[in-house]
Each structure stands twice: as C-alpha cells, then as structure tokens.
Short mmCIF file of C-alpha atoms in Angstrom, two decimals:
data_model
loop_
_atom_site.label_atom_id
_atom_site.label_comp_id
_atom_site.label_asym_id
_atom_site.label_seq_id
_atom_site.Cartn_x
_atom_site.Cartn_y
_atom_site.Cartn_z
CA MET X 118 18.45 -54.22 271.08
CA SER X 119 21.43 -54.98 273.28
CA ALA X 120 22.49 -58.50 274.10
CA SER X 121 22.07 -57.80 277.83
CA GLN X 122 18.29 -57.75 277.39
CA HIS X 123 18.29 -61.30 276.07
CA SER X 124 21.38 -63.07 277.42
CA ARG X 125 24.24 -62.87 279.88
CA PHE X 126 26.75 -62.09 277.16
CA THR X 127 28.49 -58.82 277.95
CA PRO X 128 26.76 -56.01 276.00
CA ASP X 129 28.96 -54.06 273.64
CA ARG X 130 27.89 -50.48 272.95
CA GLY X 131 30.66 -50.07 270.40
CA LEU X 132 29.33 -53.00 268.40
CA THR X 133 25.73 -51.78 268.67
CA GLY X 134 26.71 -48.30 267.50
CA ARG X 135 28.66 -49.67 264.56
CA MET X 136 25.81 -51.96 263.52
CA VAL X 137 23.27 -49.13 263.59
CA THR X 138 25.60 -46.82 261.65
CA THR X 139 26.42 -49.50 259.07
CA MET X 140 22.78 -50.40 258.46
CA PHE X 141 21.76 -46.75 258.23
CA LEU X 142 24.47 -45.87 255.71
CA ILE X 143 24.00 -48.97 253.60
CA GLY X 144 20.22 -48.59 253.72
CA LEU X 145 20.54 -44.97 252.63
CA LEU X 146 22.86 -46.02 249.84
CA TYR X 147 20.52 -48.75 248.70
CA VAL X 148 17.46 -46.48 248.70
CA GLY X 149 19.39 -43.89 246.71
CA PHE X 150 20.49 -46.52 244.21
CA THR X 151 16.92 -47.79 243.82
CA GLY X 152 15.72 -44.23 243.31
CA LEU X 153 18.35 -43.69 240.60
CA LEU X 154 17.16 -46.81 238.78
CA ILE X 155 13.55 -45.61 238.95
CA VAL X 156 14.50 -42.19 237.56
CA LEU X 157 16.67 -43.53 234.75
CA LEU X 158 14.39 -46.43 233.85
CA ARG X 159 10.97 -44.87 234.17
CA GLY X 160 9.30 -47.53 232.08
CA ALA X 161 10.71 -50.30 234.24
CA TRP X 162 10.08 -48.82 237.70
CA PRO X 163 7.54 -51.53 238.73
CA LEU X 164 10.18 -54.17 237.99
CA VAL X 165 12.81 -52.26 239.99
CA VAL X 166 10.54 -51.93 243.05
CA LEU X 167 9.40 -55.55 242.84
CA VAL X 168 12.91 -56.96 242.50
CA SER X 169 14.48 -54.74 245.19
CA GLY X 170 11.74 -55.43 247.72
CA GLY X 171 11.25 -59.10 246.90
CA LEU X 172 14.92 -60.09 247.00
CA PHE X 173 15.56 -58.15 250.20
CA VAL X 174 12.66 -59.85 252.03
CA ALA X 175 13.67 -63.26 250.69
CA GLN X 176 17.25 -62.80 251.83
CA PHE X 177 16.22 -61.63 255.30
CA TRP X 178 13.76 -64.47 255.92
CA PHE X 179 15.72 -67.29 254.34
CA SER X 180 19.29 -66.18 255.11
CA ASP X 181 19.94 -69.14 257.42
CA LYS X 182 18.86 -71.72 254.83
CA ILE X 183 20.72 -69.96 252.02
CA THR X 184 23.95 -69.80 254.04
CA GLU X 185 23.64 -73.38 255.28
CA ARG X 186 23.17 -74.75 251.79
CA ALA X 187 25.98 -72.64 250.33
CA MET X 188 28.41 -73.81 253.02
CA GLY X 189 27.40 -77.47 252.94
CA ALA X 190 25.91 -77.60 256.44
CA HIS X 191 23.33 -80.14 257.61
CA ARG X 192 21.49 -80.09 260.91
CA VAL X 193 22.33 -82.82 263.40
CA THR X 194 20.52 -84.35 266.37
CA PRO X 195 21.79 -84.89 269.94
CA GLU X 196 21.91 -88.61 269.19
CA GLN X 197 24.27 -88.03 266.25
CA TYR X 198 26.56 -85.54 268.01
CA PRO X 199 25.98 -85.76 271.78
CA GLN X 200 29.16 -83.90 272.82
CA LEU X 201 28.52 -81.03 270.42
CA HIS X 202 24.90 -80.64 271.54
CA GLY X 203 25.98 -80.97 275.17
CA ALA X 204 28.45 -78.10 274.79
CA VAL X 205 25.82 -75.89 273.12
CA ASP X 206 23.29 -76.76 275.85
CA ARG X 207 25.73 -75.79 278.62
CA LEU X 208 26.67 -72.51 276.97
CA CYS X 209 23.06 -71.54 276.25
CA ALA X 210 22.13 -72.26 279.87
CA LEU X 211 25.12 -70.20 281.03
CA ALA X 212 24.20 -67.34 278.69
CA ASP X 213 20.44 -67.62 279.38
CA MET X 214 19.58 -67.63 275.68
CA PRO X 215 17.47 -69.89 273.44
CA LYS X 216 19.32 -72.82 271.93
CA PRO X 217 19.96 -72.40 268.22
CA ARG X 218 19.75 -75.24 265.74
CA VAL X 219 23.01 -77.17 265.55
CA ALA X 220 24.61 -78.15 262.25
CA VAL X 221 27.77 -79.82 260.97
CA ALA X 222 29.54 -79.30 257.64
CA ASP X 223 31.57 -82.20 256.21
CA ASN X 224 34.71 -80.18 255.58
CA ASP X 225 38.29 -80.77 256.69
CA MET X 226 38.90 -77.03 257.14
CA PRO X 227 38.61 -76.38 260.90
CA ASN X 228 36.04 -73.63 261.25
CA ALA X 229 32.63 -72.59 262.54
CA PHE X 230 29.94 -70.04 261.74
CA ALA X 231 26.53 -68.80 262.87
CA THR X 232 23.64 -67.51 260.79
CA GLY X 233 19.98 -66.53 261.20
CA ARG X 234 17.87 -63.40 261.40
CA ASN X 235 17.38 -63.60 265.21
CA PRO X 236 18.23 -65.86 268.19
CA GLN X 237 15.00 -67.82 267.71
CA ASN X 238 15.90 -68.72 264.12
CA ALA X 239 19.66 -69.07 264.45
CA VAL X 240 21.93 -71.92 263.37
CA VAL X 241 25.39 -72.62 264.76
CA CYS X 242 27.56 -74.84 262.58
CA VAL X 243 30.97 -76.43 263.02
CA THR X 244 33.00 -78.38 260.49
CA THR X 245 34.07 -81.98 260.98
CA GLY X 246 37.65 -80.71 260.71
CA LEU X 247 37.12 -78.50 263.76
CA LEU X 248 35.56 -81.31 265.79
CA ARG X 249 38.53 -83.59 265.07
CA ARG X 250 41.16 -81.06 266.08
CA LEU X 251 39.90 -79.24 269.18
CA GLU X 252 39.81 -80.27 272.82
CA PRO X 253 36.43 -79.89 274.63
CA GLU X 254 37.38 -76.57 276.32
CA GLU X 255 38.66 -75.17 273.02
CA LEU X 256 35.47 -76.21 271.24
CA GLU X 257 33.36 -74.51 273.91
CA GLY X 258 35.36 -71.33 273.40
CA VAL X 259 34.63 -71.38 269.65
CA LEU X 260 30.94 -72.16 270.23
CA ALA X 261 30.68 -69.32 272.77
CA HIS X 262 32.20 -67.00 270.15
CA GLU X 263 29.53 -68.01 267.61
CA LEU X 264 26.71 -67.79 270.17
CA SER X 265 27.89 -64.27 270.99
CA HIS X 266 27.30 -63.32 267.34
CA VAL X 267 23.75 -64.66 267.69
CA ALA X 268 23.09 -62.90 271.01
CA HIS X 269 24.42 -59.56 269.77
CA ARG X 270 22.40 -59.98 266.53
CA ASP X 271 25.36 -58.98 264.41
CA VAL X 272 24.85 -62.13 262.32
CA ALA X 273 21.64 -60.67 260.88
CA VAL X 274 23.25 -57.27 260.31
CA MET X 275 26.21 -58.79 258.45
CA THR X 276 23.91 -60.98 256.36
CA VAL X 277 21.74 -58.07 255.25
CA ALA X 278 24.61 -55.58 254.87
CA GLY X 279 26.70 -57.97 252.83
CA PHE X 280 23.79 -58.90 250.60
CA LEU X 281 22.83 -55.35 249.66
CA GLY X 282 26.01 -54.80 247.67
CA VAL X 283 25.44 -58.03 245.76
CA LEU X 284 21.79 -57.16 245.28
CA ALA X 285 22.75 -53.82 243.73
CA GLY X 286 24.63 -55.68 241.02
CA ALA X 287 21.73 -58.07 240.41
CA MET X 288 19.28 -55.19 240.19
CA THR X 289 21.52 -53.44 237.68
CA ARG X 290 21.45 -56.43 235.34
CA ILE X 291 17.69 -56.96 235.72
CA ALA X 292 16.80 -53.26 235.45
CA LEU X 293 19.00 -52.73 232.41
CA TYR X 294 17.51 -55.74 230.70
CA GLY X 295 13.95 -54.77 231.60
CA GLY X 296 14.44 -51.08 230.88
CA MET X 297 16.48 -51.27 227.69
CA MET X 298 14.81 -54.32 226.20
CA GLY X 299 11.28 -53.55 227.26
CA GLY X 300 9.96 -50.47 229.06
CA ASN X 301 12.45 -48.03 227.58
CA ARG X 302 12.04 -48.87 223.89
CA ASN X 303 10.45 -45.51 223.20
CA SER X 304 13.19 -43.55 224.95
CA ASN X 305 15.64 -41.67 222.79
CA ASP X 306 19.09 -43.08 222.18
CA GLN X 307 20.80 -40.36 224.21
CA ASN X 308 18.87 -41.12 227.40
CA ALA X 309 19.46 -44.81 226.92
CA ALA X 310 23.19 -44.23 226.51
CA ILE X 311 23.33 -42.12 229.69
CA ALA X 312 21.52 -44.83 231.64
CA MET X 313 23.83 -47.52 230.26
CA VAL X 314 26.80 -45.59 231.70
CA LEU X 315 25.36 -44.27 234.97
CA ILE X 316 23.66 -47.44 236.24
CA PRO X 317 26.73 -49.76 236.16
CA LEU X 318 28.85 -46.94 237.60
CA ALA X 319 26.38 -46.40 240.46
CA SER X 320 26.28 -50.15 241.06
CA MET X 321 30.06 -50.28 241.39
CA VAL X 322 30.00 -47.38 243.87
CA VAL X 323 27.29 -49.08 245.95
CA TYR X 324 29.25 -52.33 246.00
CA ALA X 325 32.53 -50.60 246.93
CA ILE X 326 31.01 -48.62 249.81
CA SER X 327 29.10 -51.69 251.04
CA PHE X 328 32.33 -53.69 250.91
CA LEU X 329 34.24 -51.14 252.99
CA LEU X 330 31.49 -50.71 255.58
CA THR X 331 30.98 -54.45 256.07
CA ARG X 332 34.73 -55.08 256.38
CA LEU X 333 35.05 -52.44 259.09
CA LEU X 334 32.08 -53.87 260.99
CA SER X 335 33.24 -57.45 260.48
CA ARG X 336 36.64 -56.93 262.10
CA TYR X 337 35.16 -55.19 265.12
CA ARG X 338 32.45 -57.82 265.61
CA GLU X 339 35.04 -60.61 265.67
CA LEU X 340 36.93 -58.87 268.47
CA ALA X 341 33.63 -58.27 270.29
CA ALA X 342 32.70 -61.96 270.00
CA ASP X 343 36.12 -63.10 271.25
CA ARG X 344 35.84 -60.77 274.23
CA ALA X 345 32.26 -61.76 275.10
CA ALA X 346 33.01 -65.49 274.74
CA ALA X 347 36.09 -65.29 276.99
CA GLN X 348 34.17 -63.36 279.64
CA LEU X 349 31.20 -65.75 279.54
CA THR X 350 33.24 -68.96 279.83
CA GLY X 351 35.93 -67.47 282.06
CA ARG X 352 38.55 -69.33 279.97
CA PRO X 353 40.20 -66.90 277.54
CA ALA X 354 43.24 -69.20 277.32
CA ALA X 355 41.09 -71.98 275.84
CA LEU X 356 39.75 -69.64 273.14
CA ALA X 357 43.28 -68.37 272.44
CA SER X 358 44.46 -71.95 272.06
CA ALA X 359 41.59 -72.70 269.66
CA LEU X 360 42.37 -69.58 267.61
CA THR X 361 46.05 -70.48 267.33
CA LYS X 362 45.29 -74.08 266.42
CA VAL X 363 42.58 -73.24 263.87
CA THR X 364 44.62 -70.52 262.17
CA GLY X 365 47.65 -72.77 261.90
CA GLN X 366 45.65 -75.72 260.57
CA ILE X 367 43.80 -73.59 257.99
CA ALA X 368 47.17 -72.62 256.50
CA ALA X 369 47.76 -76.32 255.72
CA ILE X 370 44.47 -76.74 253.80
CA PRO X 371 44.90 -76.97 249.99
CA THR X 372 44.61 -73.58 248.25
CA LYS X 373 41.78 -74.81 246.03
CA ASP X 374 39.62 -75.67 249.06
CA LEU X 375 40.41 -72.34 250.72
CA ARG X 376 39.34 -70.41 247.62
CA GLN X 377 35.99 -72.18 247.58
CA ALA X 378 35.37 -71.09 251.18
CA GLN X 379 36.62 -67.49 250.87
CA PRO X 380 33.31 -65.95 249.68
CA TYR X 381 31.92 -66.78 253.14
CA ASN X 382 34.89 -65.52 255.21
CA ALA X 383 32.80 -62.86 256.95
CA PHE X 384 30.78 -65.63 258.66
CA TYR X 385 33.65 -67.90 259.70
CA PHE X 386 35.37 -68.09 263.09
CA ALA X 387 38.69 -67.65 261.27
CA PRO X 388 39.22 -66.58 257.63
CA ALA X 389 39.93 -69.22 254.99
CA LEU X 390 43.33 -67.74 254.13
CA SER X 391 46.90 -68.93 254.19
CA ALA X 392 49.19 -67.24 256.72
CA LYS X 393 50.80 -65.17 253.93
CA GLU X 394 47.42 -64.04 252.56
CA ALA X 395 46.07 -63.17 256.01
CA ALA X 396 49.08 -60.96 256.74
CA SER X 397 48.85 -59.13 253.42
CA GLN X 398 45.11 -58.43 253.33
CA LEU X 399 44.45 -54.88 254.52
CA MET X 400 40.71 -55.32 254.03
CA SER X 401 40.37 -58.72 255.67
CA THR X 402 37.07 -59.69 257.28
CA HIS X 403 38.94 -60.52 260.50
CA PRO X 404 41.50 -58.77 262.70
CA SER X 405 44.93 -60.34 262.76
CA LEU X 406 45.66 -63.33 264.99
CA GLU X 407 48.05 -61.14 266.98
CA GLN X 408 45.29 -58.61 267.70
CA ARG X 409 42.87 -61.31 268.80
CA LEU X 410 45.41 -63.01 271.07
CA ALA X 411 46.48 -59.69 272.60
CA GLN X 412 42.87 -58.89 273.47
CA LEU X 413 42.38 -62.33 275.05
CA ARG X 414 45.49 -61.82 277.18
CA LYS X 415 44.00 -58.53 278.36
CA VAL X 416 40.70 -60.27 279.24
CA SER X 417 42.66 -62.92 281.13
CA GLU X 418 44.39 -60.22 283.17
CA GLU X 419 41.04 -58.53 283.91
CA LEU X 420 39.49 -61.81 285.05
CA GLY X 421 42.57 -62.49 287.19
CA ARG X 422 42.03 -59.21 289.05
#
C-alpha cells in the first residue's frame, strides 16, 4: 500500500515499484532454493519446510525486537527524553500517522534507525551520540527521515529481504546436517556427493543475488526518505545540515566501533563507514553524501517556487 493512504508523507511510486519487484524476485529465489533442498534431500524435506517456514515467520513477527537487541537500543519514556518524544509527537501529528515506540541506543556514533513490520509495531531509535550533536531542527529532519521509512513500509521489506539471504545459508547448514547425517543415510554416495556440491553453491547464489537486490533497493529508499522528510518538514536545509554533520562525525569514530555497527548499515540514517570507505564502496547501502545533498538542494528549489 502507498504511504498516501496512511500518512501525509509524499507517496513514491518508484519506491513502491522497487519494493514489489525486490520482494517478488527474492521470494521466487527463496522458493526455488527451498525446492532444490527438498529435491536433493528427500529424506529431510520435513525439516527443510519446518525450518524455512518457522524462521521466516519468526523474523517477520519479531524483527523489531531482534534489531533493537542487536543494536543495543532500549525504549524510553517521555519523562526520560521529553524533547525527543516531543519531536516525534509533532512529526507524527504533521504526517497523520501513528506514533511509533521511541528508543535510544547508548552509542557515541551519531545515527538513527527505524524497524518494525508495520507502522503500528514500529520503533524509531536514535543514538546518544546523535542527540548530543544535533540542533532541534536537524534532529527533526533525521526523525522525519526515519518516520518516512515507517510510513512507506520499506523498513519491513528491507528486514525480510535482507534476512532471506542469511536464512538461505542457515538452511543449507541445517539441511545438510539433517539430510547427510540422518534422513539421507540410505542414499548412495554419488547422490550425496552431488548434494554436498550443489547445495552450498545454490546458497551462495541466493545470497549474492539477495545482496545485490537489497543494495539497489536500499540506496533508492534512502533518497526517497530524504525527499519525503524534506517535503514534510519544509526544511531541507536542516536535513542537509544533519547529514553533513553526521557523516563527518562518523568518520571520527574509532574503526573498531564502526566495524561492529557495519552489519546493520542498511538500517542506519548514515552508513558506519569512514569517508575513504564510503567513497570506495560501489555496493554501499546508501547513496553518496553528494547525491543526497544535491537532491535536497533540488527539493529546496522546488519548495521555494
């Protein structure tokens, strides 16, 4: 469904089309991979179906809690963070959308992220490093960016799409163990050898295609969120200032801390990369800072007219 049916965030047909295409292709890939496992590991097919279905449902329903825990976020009350809650309240009223749960991560890296399977179960989180560094208008720009992800539902799509590649690897290990060690004991050695080669190879292909598709979607959705946030708040310059400040400050964070955060780059407002790494990564989860600032200048000109 488009964001216009649920909020005042500007709908983005390009984003909707890319999300549908990505989910269709990855879903098709995942079904094909599951079918291959069932064919090659006939004796273990109940295990394959149980694992593939069970893990997918668990990830979809508990994605917010899994992501929060992995990224060190804890939910906070209006009494604990009145200014943060106040900003979220204003933006949700402006966007005419339900207020998500608000969380804070004790991390010096200035950043933010959103997660959740739908607007009613969403969480928006900022780090303590972000709160210390941004002015109120800049913070509202970042929060509007994250709320746009929630309103457009691309958070759920990225969560599921990104997980399917990882799940393919987990299923490979479980299916091989269950099939080779248990259900396939009576199979001949030749069939077992073929399965031992084909299954890991198929898993690598699934992961590679999932990786490429999610990267392409991720970069577009960040531009879509910047654009929608600037149009909603009417202050693209504030978001541009926040982007410049956050990107510059992230470059000063110790490399060890950045590496710990990098597995979750697809969810962050800005990637946990040094300036050199960000410039050299062709398959980054985010468009370049220059691209994002250029788009915000264009939005500013449109609003000025």
